[in-house]
PDB file of C-alpha atoms in Angstrom:
ATOM      1  CA  MET C   1       0.000   0.000   0.000  1.00 76.00           C
ATOM      2  CA  ASN C   2       1.440   3.327  -1.004  1.00 81.00           C
ATOM      3  CA  ARG C   3       0.564   6.861   0.045  1.00 82.00           C
ATOM      4  CA  SER C   4      -1.855   7.585  -2.805  1.00 87.00           C
ATOM      5  CA  ASP C   5      -3.713   4.270  -2.302  1.00 90.00           C
ATOM      6  CA  LEU C   6      -4.138   4.973   1.406  1.00 91.00           C
ATOM      7  CA  LEU C   7      -5.344   8.532   0.766  1.00 92.00           C
ATOM      8  CA  ALA C   8      -7.765   7.302  -1.908  1.00 93.00           C
ATOM      9  CA  PHE C   9      -9.229   4.707   0.449  1.00 93.00           C
ATOM     10  CA  MET C  10      -9.682   7.204   3.271  1.00 94.00           C
ATOM     11  CA  ARG C  11     -11.180   9.808   0.935  1.00 94.00           C
ATOM     12  CA  ARG C  12     -13.814   7.355  -0.326  1.00 93.00           C
ATOM     13  CA  GLU C  13     -15.238   7.254   3.177  1.00 93.00           C
ATOM     14  CA  LYS C  14     -17.498  10.147   4.112  1.00 94.00           C
ATOM     15  CA  TYR C  15     -17.987   9.216   7.755  1.00 96.00           C
ATOM     16  CA  ALA C  16     -15.875   7.816  10.565  1.00 97.00           C
ATOM     17  CA  VAL C  17     -16.390   6.809  14.173  1.00 97.00           C
ATOM     18  CA  GLU C  18     -14.536   9.248  16.422  1.00 98.00           C
ATOM     19  CA  ALA C  19     -13.546   8.294  19.966  1.00 98.00           C
ATOM     20  CA  SER C  20     -12.433  10.707  22.669  1.00 98.00           C
ATOM     21  CA  VAL C  21     -11.936  10.467  26.404  1.00 95.00           C
ATOM     22  CA  SER C  22     -13.847  12.188  29.178  1.00 93.00           C
ATOM     23  CA  PRO C  23     -13.357  11.969  32.939  1.00 91.00           C
ATOM     24  CA  ALA C  24     -16.227   9.431  32.882  1.00 92.00           C
ATOM     25  CA  GLY C  25     -14.488   7.278  30.270  1.00 93.00           C
ATOM     26  CA  PRO C  26     -14.428   6.841  26.483  1.00 94.00           C
ATOM     27  CA  GLN C  27     -17.114   8.333  24.252  1.00 96.00           C
ATOM     28  CA  ALA C  28     -17.699   7.760  20.548  1.00 97.00           C
ATOM     29  CA  ALA C  29     -19.645   9.501  17.791  1.00 96.00           C
ATOM     30  CA  LEU C  30     -20.141   9.265  14.059  1.00 96.00           C
ATOM     31  CA  VAL C  31     -18.729  12.331  12.299  1.00 97.00           C
ATOM     32  CA  GLY C  32     -18.476  13.501   8.714  1.00 97.00           C
ATOM     33  CA  ILE C  33     -14.824  13.739   7.713  1.00 98.00           C
ATOM     34  CA  VAL C  34     -12.634  15.095   5.004  1.00 98.00           C
ATOM     35  CA  VAL C  35      -9.028  13.922   4.596  1.00 96.00           C
ATOM     36  CA  GLY C  36      -6.318  16.428   3.717  1.00 94.00           C
ATOM     37  CA  ASP C  37      -3.129  15.745   1.797  1.00 90.00           C
ATOM     38  CA  ALA C  38      -1.129  15.275   5.013  1.00 89.00           C
ATOM     39  CA  PHE C  39      -3.681  12.694   6.268  1.00 93.00           C
ATOM     40  CA  GLU C  40      -5.226  15.248   8.604  1.00 94.00           C
ATOM     41  CA  LEU C  41      -8.918  14.685   9.324  1.00 97.00           C
ATOM     42  CA  VAL C  42     -11.325  17.619   9.550  1.00 98.00           C
ATOM     43  CA  PHE C  43     -14.839  17.588  10.988  1.00 98.00           C
ATOM     44  CA  ASP C  44     -17.335  20.069  12.366  1.00 98.00           C
ATOM     45  CA  THR C  45     -19.356  19.908  15.547  1.00 97.00           C
ATOM     46  CA  LEU C  46     -21.137  22.181  17.979  1.00 97.00           C
ATOM     47  CA  ASP C  47     -19.009  23.481  20.827  1.00 94.00           C
ATOM     48  CA  ALA C  48     -21.464  22.113  23.421  1.00 95.00           C
ATOM     49  CA  THR C  49     -21.024  18.491  22.267  1.00 97.00           C
ATOM     50  CA  ARG C  50     -19.243  15.939  24.391  1.00 96.00           C
ATOM     51  CA  LYS C  51     -16.597  15.439  21.696  1.00 97.00           C
ATOM     52  CA  ALA C  52     -15.769  19.163  21.613  1.00 98.00           C
ATOM     53  CA  ARG C  53     -15.505  19.355  25.412  1.00 97.00           C
ATOM     54  CA  ASN C  54     -13.441  16.166  25.518  1.00 97.00           C
ATOM     55  CA  LEU C  55     -10.998  17.275  22.802  1.00 98.00           C
ATOM     56  CA  ARG C  56     -10.470  20.655  24.425  1.00 97.00           C
ATOM     57  CA  ALA C  57      -9.562  18.935  27.683  1.00 97.00           C
ATOM     58  CA  ASP C  58      -7.519  16.120  26.089  1.00 97.00           C
ATOM     59  CA  PRO C  59      -6.714  16.445  22.364  1.00 98.00           C
ATOM     60  CA  ARG C  60      -5.894  12.750  21.893  1.00 97.00           C
ATOM     61  CA  VAL C  61      -8.462  11.155  19.597  1.00 98.00           C
ATOM     62  CA  ALA C  62      -9.004   7.952  17.625  1.00 98.00           C
ATOM     63  CA  PHE C  63     -11.058   7.096  14.557  1.00 98.00           C
ATOM     64  CA  VAL C  64     -12.179   4.077  12.598  1.00 97.00           C
ATOM     65  CA  VAL C  65     -12.517   4.880   8.905  1.00 96.00           C
ATOM     66  CA  GLY C  66     -14.248   2.328   6.680  1.00 91.00           C
ATOM     67  CA  GLY C  67     -15.687  -0.994   7.689  1.00 79.00           C
ATOM     68  CA  THR C  68     -19.087  -0.262   6.156  1.00 74.00           C
ATOM     69  CA  GLY C  69     -20.618  -0.334   2.705  1.00 71.00           C
ATOM     70  CA  ALA C  70     -18.359  -1.352  -0.169  1.00 65.00           C
ATOM     71  CA  SER C  71     -15.292  -1.331   2.090  1.00 63.00           C
ATOM     72  CA  ALA C  72     -16.814  -3.526   4.801  1.00 79.00           C
ATOM     73  CA  GLU C  73     -13.680  -5.624   5.118  1.00 90.00           C
ATOM     74  CA  GLN C  74     -11.179  -2.768   4.921  1.00 93.00           C
ATOM     75  CA  THR C  75     -10.501  -0.227   7.648  1.00 95.00           C
ATOM     76  CA  VAL C  76      -8.109   2.420   8.808  1.00 96.00           C
ATOM     77  CA  GLN C  77      -7.582   2.749  12.516  1.00 96.00           C
ATOM     78  CA  TYR C  78      -6.276   6.229  13.202  1.00 97.00           C
ATOM     79  CA  ALA C  79      -4.906   7.962  16.287  1.00 97.00           C
ATOM     80  CA  GLY C  80      -3.975  11.616  16.415  1.00 96.00           C
ATOM     81  CA  ILE C  81      -3.956  14.973  18.126  1.00 97.00           C
ATOM     82  CA  ALA C  82      -6.806  17.437  17.580  1.00 98.00           C
ATOM     83  CA  ASP C  83      -6.740  21.206  17.426  1.00 98.00           C
ATOM     84  CA  GLU C  84      -9.117  23.990  16.449  1.00 98.00           C
ATOM     85  CA  PRO C  85      -7.442  25.970  13.674  1.00 97.00           C
ATOM     86  CA  SER C  86      -8.119  29.659  13.171  1.00 96.00           C
ATOM     87  CA  GLY C  87      -7.500  32.390  10.625  1.00 97.00           C
ATOM     88  CA  ALA C  88      -6.238  31.493   7.156  1.00 97.00           C
ATOM     89  CA  GLU C  89      -5.632  27.862   8.145  1.00 95.00           C
ATOM     90  CA  LEU C  90      -9.250  27.479   9.250  1.00 97.00           C
ATOM     91  CA  ASP C  91     -10.428  29.092   6.010  1.00 96.00           C
ATOM     92  CA  ARG C  92      -8.355  26.609   3.991  1.00 95.00           C
ATOM     93  CA  LEU C  93      -9.691  23.614   5.918  1.00 96.00           C
ATOM     94  CA  LYS C  94     -13.290  24.838   5.706  1.00 96.00           C
ATOM     95  CA  GLN C  95     -13.023  25.058   1.914  1.00 96.00           C
ATOM     96  CA  LEU C  96     -11.786  21.469   1.854  1.00 96.00           C
ATOM     97  CA  TYR C  97     -14.644  20.440   4.148  1.00 97.00           C
ATOM     98  CA  PHE C  98     -17.293  22.367   2.194  1.00 97.00           C
ATOM     99  CA  ALA C  99     -16.196  20.722  -1.056  1.00 96.00           C
ATOM    100  CA  ARG C 100     -17.100  17.364   0.518  1.00 96.00           C
ATOM    101  CA  PHE C 101     -20.164  18.537   2.442  1.00 97.00           C
ATOM    102  CA  PRO C 102     -22.129  21.101   0.387  1.00 95.00           C
ATOM    103  CA  GLU C 103     -24.439  21.710   3.360  1.00 95.00           C
ATOM    104  CA  GLY C 104     -21.406  22.788   5.420  1.00 94.00           C
ATOM    105  CA  PRO C 105     -21.714  26.520   4.658  1.00 94.00           C
ATOM    106  CA  THR C 106     -25.259  26.473   6.044  1.00 94.00           C
ATOM    107  CA  ARG C 107     -24.035  24.840   9.252  1.00 93.00           C
ATOM    108  CA  ALA C 108     -21.197  27.398   9.416  1.00 93.00           C
ATOM    109  CA  SER C 109     -23.790  29.989  10.428  1.00 93.00           C
ATOM    110  CA  TRP C 110     -25.010  27.926  13.383  1.00 95.00           C
ATOM    111  CA  LYS C 111     -24.280  29.348  16.803  1.00 96.00           C
ATOM    112  CA  GLY C 112     -21.426  27.393  18.380  1.00 96.00           C
ATOM    113  CA  ILE C 113     -20.207  25.543  15.281  1.00 97.00           C
ATOM    114  CA  THR C 114     -16.512  24.721  15.419  1.00 97.00           C
ATOM    115  CA  TYR C 115     -14.026  22.789  13.308  1.00 98.00           C
ATOM    116  CA  PHE C 116     -11.464  20.298  14.510  1.00 98.00           C
ATOM    117  CA  ARG C 117      -8.399  19.181  12.607  1.00 98.00           C
ATOM    118  CA  VAL C 118      -6.657  15.986  13.649  1.00 98.00           C
ATOM    119  CA  ARG C 119      -3.065  15.229  12.713  1.00 95.00           C
ATOM    120  CA  PRO C 120      -2.150  11.545  12.753  1.00 95.00           C
ATOM    121  CA  THR C 121       0.301   9.945  15.159  1.00 94.00           C
ATOM    122  CA  TRP C 122      -0.515   6.346  14.132  1.00 94.00           C
ATOM    123  CA  LEU C 123      -2.389   4.651  11.276  1.00 94.00           C
ATOM    124  CA  ARG C 124      -3.170   1.021  10.574  1.00 95.00           C
ATOM    125  CA  PHE C 125      -4.746  -0.120   7.320  1.00 94.00           C
ATOM    126  CA  SER C 126      -6.307  -3.603   7.386  1.00 94.00           C
ATOM    127  CA  ASP C 127      -7.721  -5.549   4.452  1.00 93.00           C
ATOM    128  CA  PHE C 128      -9.507  -8.683   5.630  1.00 92.00           C
ATOM    129  CA  ARG C 129     -10.509  -9.711   2.110  1.00 90.00           C
ATOM    130  CA  GLU C 130      -7.112 -11.387   1.778  1.00 87.00           C
ATOM    131  CA  GLU C 131      -5.900 -14.580   3.424  1.00 92.00           C
ATOM    132  CA  PRO C 132      -3.931 -13.925   5.507  1.00 94.00           C
ATOM    133  CA  PRO C 133      -5.207 -10.382   6.052  1.00 93.00           C
ATOM    134  CA  PHE C 134      -3.051  -7.545   4.765  1.00 93.00           C
ATOM    135  CA  VAL C 135      -2.174  -5.170   7.605  1.00 94.00           C
ATOM    136  CA  ILE C 136       0.223  -2.248   7.450  1.00 91.00           C
ATOM    137  CA  GLU C 137       1.009   0.185  10.243  1.00 91.00           C
ATOM    138  CA  PHE C 138       2.490   3.667  10.094  1.00 89.00           C
ATOM    139  CA  THR C 139       3.979   5.362  13.161  1.00 84.00           C
ATOM    140  CA  GLY C 140       6.415   8.149  13.950  1.00 71.00           C
ATOM    141  CA  ALA C 141       8.870   8.575  11.091  1.00 73.00           C
ATOM    142  CA  ASP C 142       6.701   6.417   8.815  1.00 77.00           C
ATOM    143  CA  LEU C 143       4.007   9.088   8.929  1.00 73.00           C
ATOM    144  CA  THR C 144       6.366  11.739   7.651  1.00 70.00           C
ATOM    145  CA  THR C 145       7.048   9.621   4.577  1.00 71.00           C
ATOM    146  CA  LEU C 146       3.291   9.485   3.972  1.00 67.00           C
ATOM    147  CA  ARG C 147       3.050  13.239   3.839  1.00 60.00           C
TER     148      ARG C 147
END
């Protein structure tokens, strides 16, 4: 699996399960995602959501991308660090997000809407259609070669 194949797989998926941590324990939610060229994930949410509160307190986050629909036996497990970009960087990421979610500009006017960007610290692609399954992991320095 090369960089472009991994990006293409992740970009085919419109939604991912996001998991964050609260003082009460783990919490998960389905979010609409867009994948940037450096494998960063971007999603929007309201600032009063549990995920927003959790990520502001502890920016470590995990996702499962794929595993449904046509890619039911292929997934990317993804761990990273979230932030809330601002200024020109936020504008750039919103344009990327709006290209994937045409209803995004309407939500942008909602009170309390915010955008999170997640930069990866670990990725694992698994393809269970093969025997034995094909699994490849990217960590640390490996991730820089993906970018």
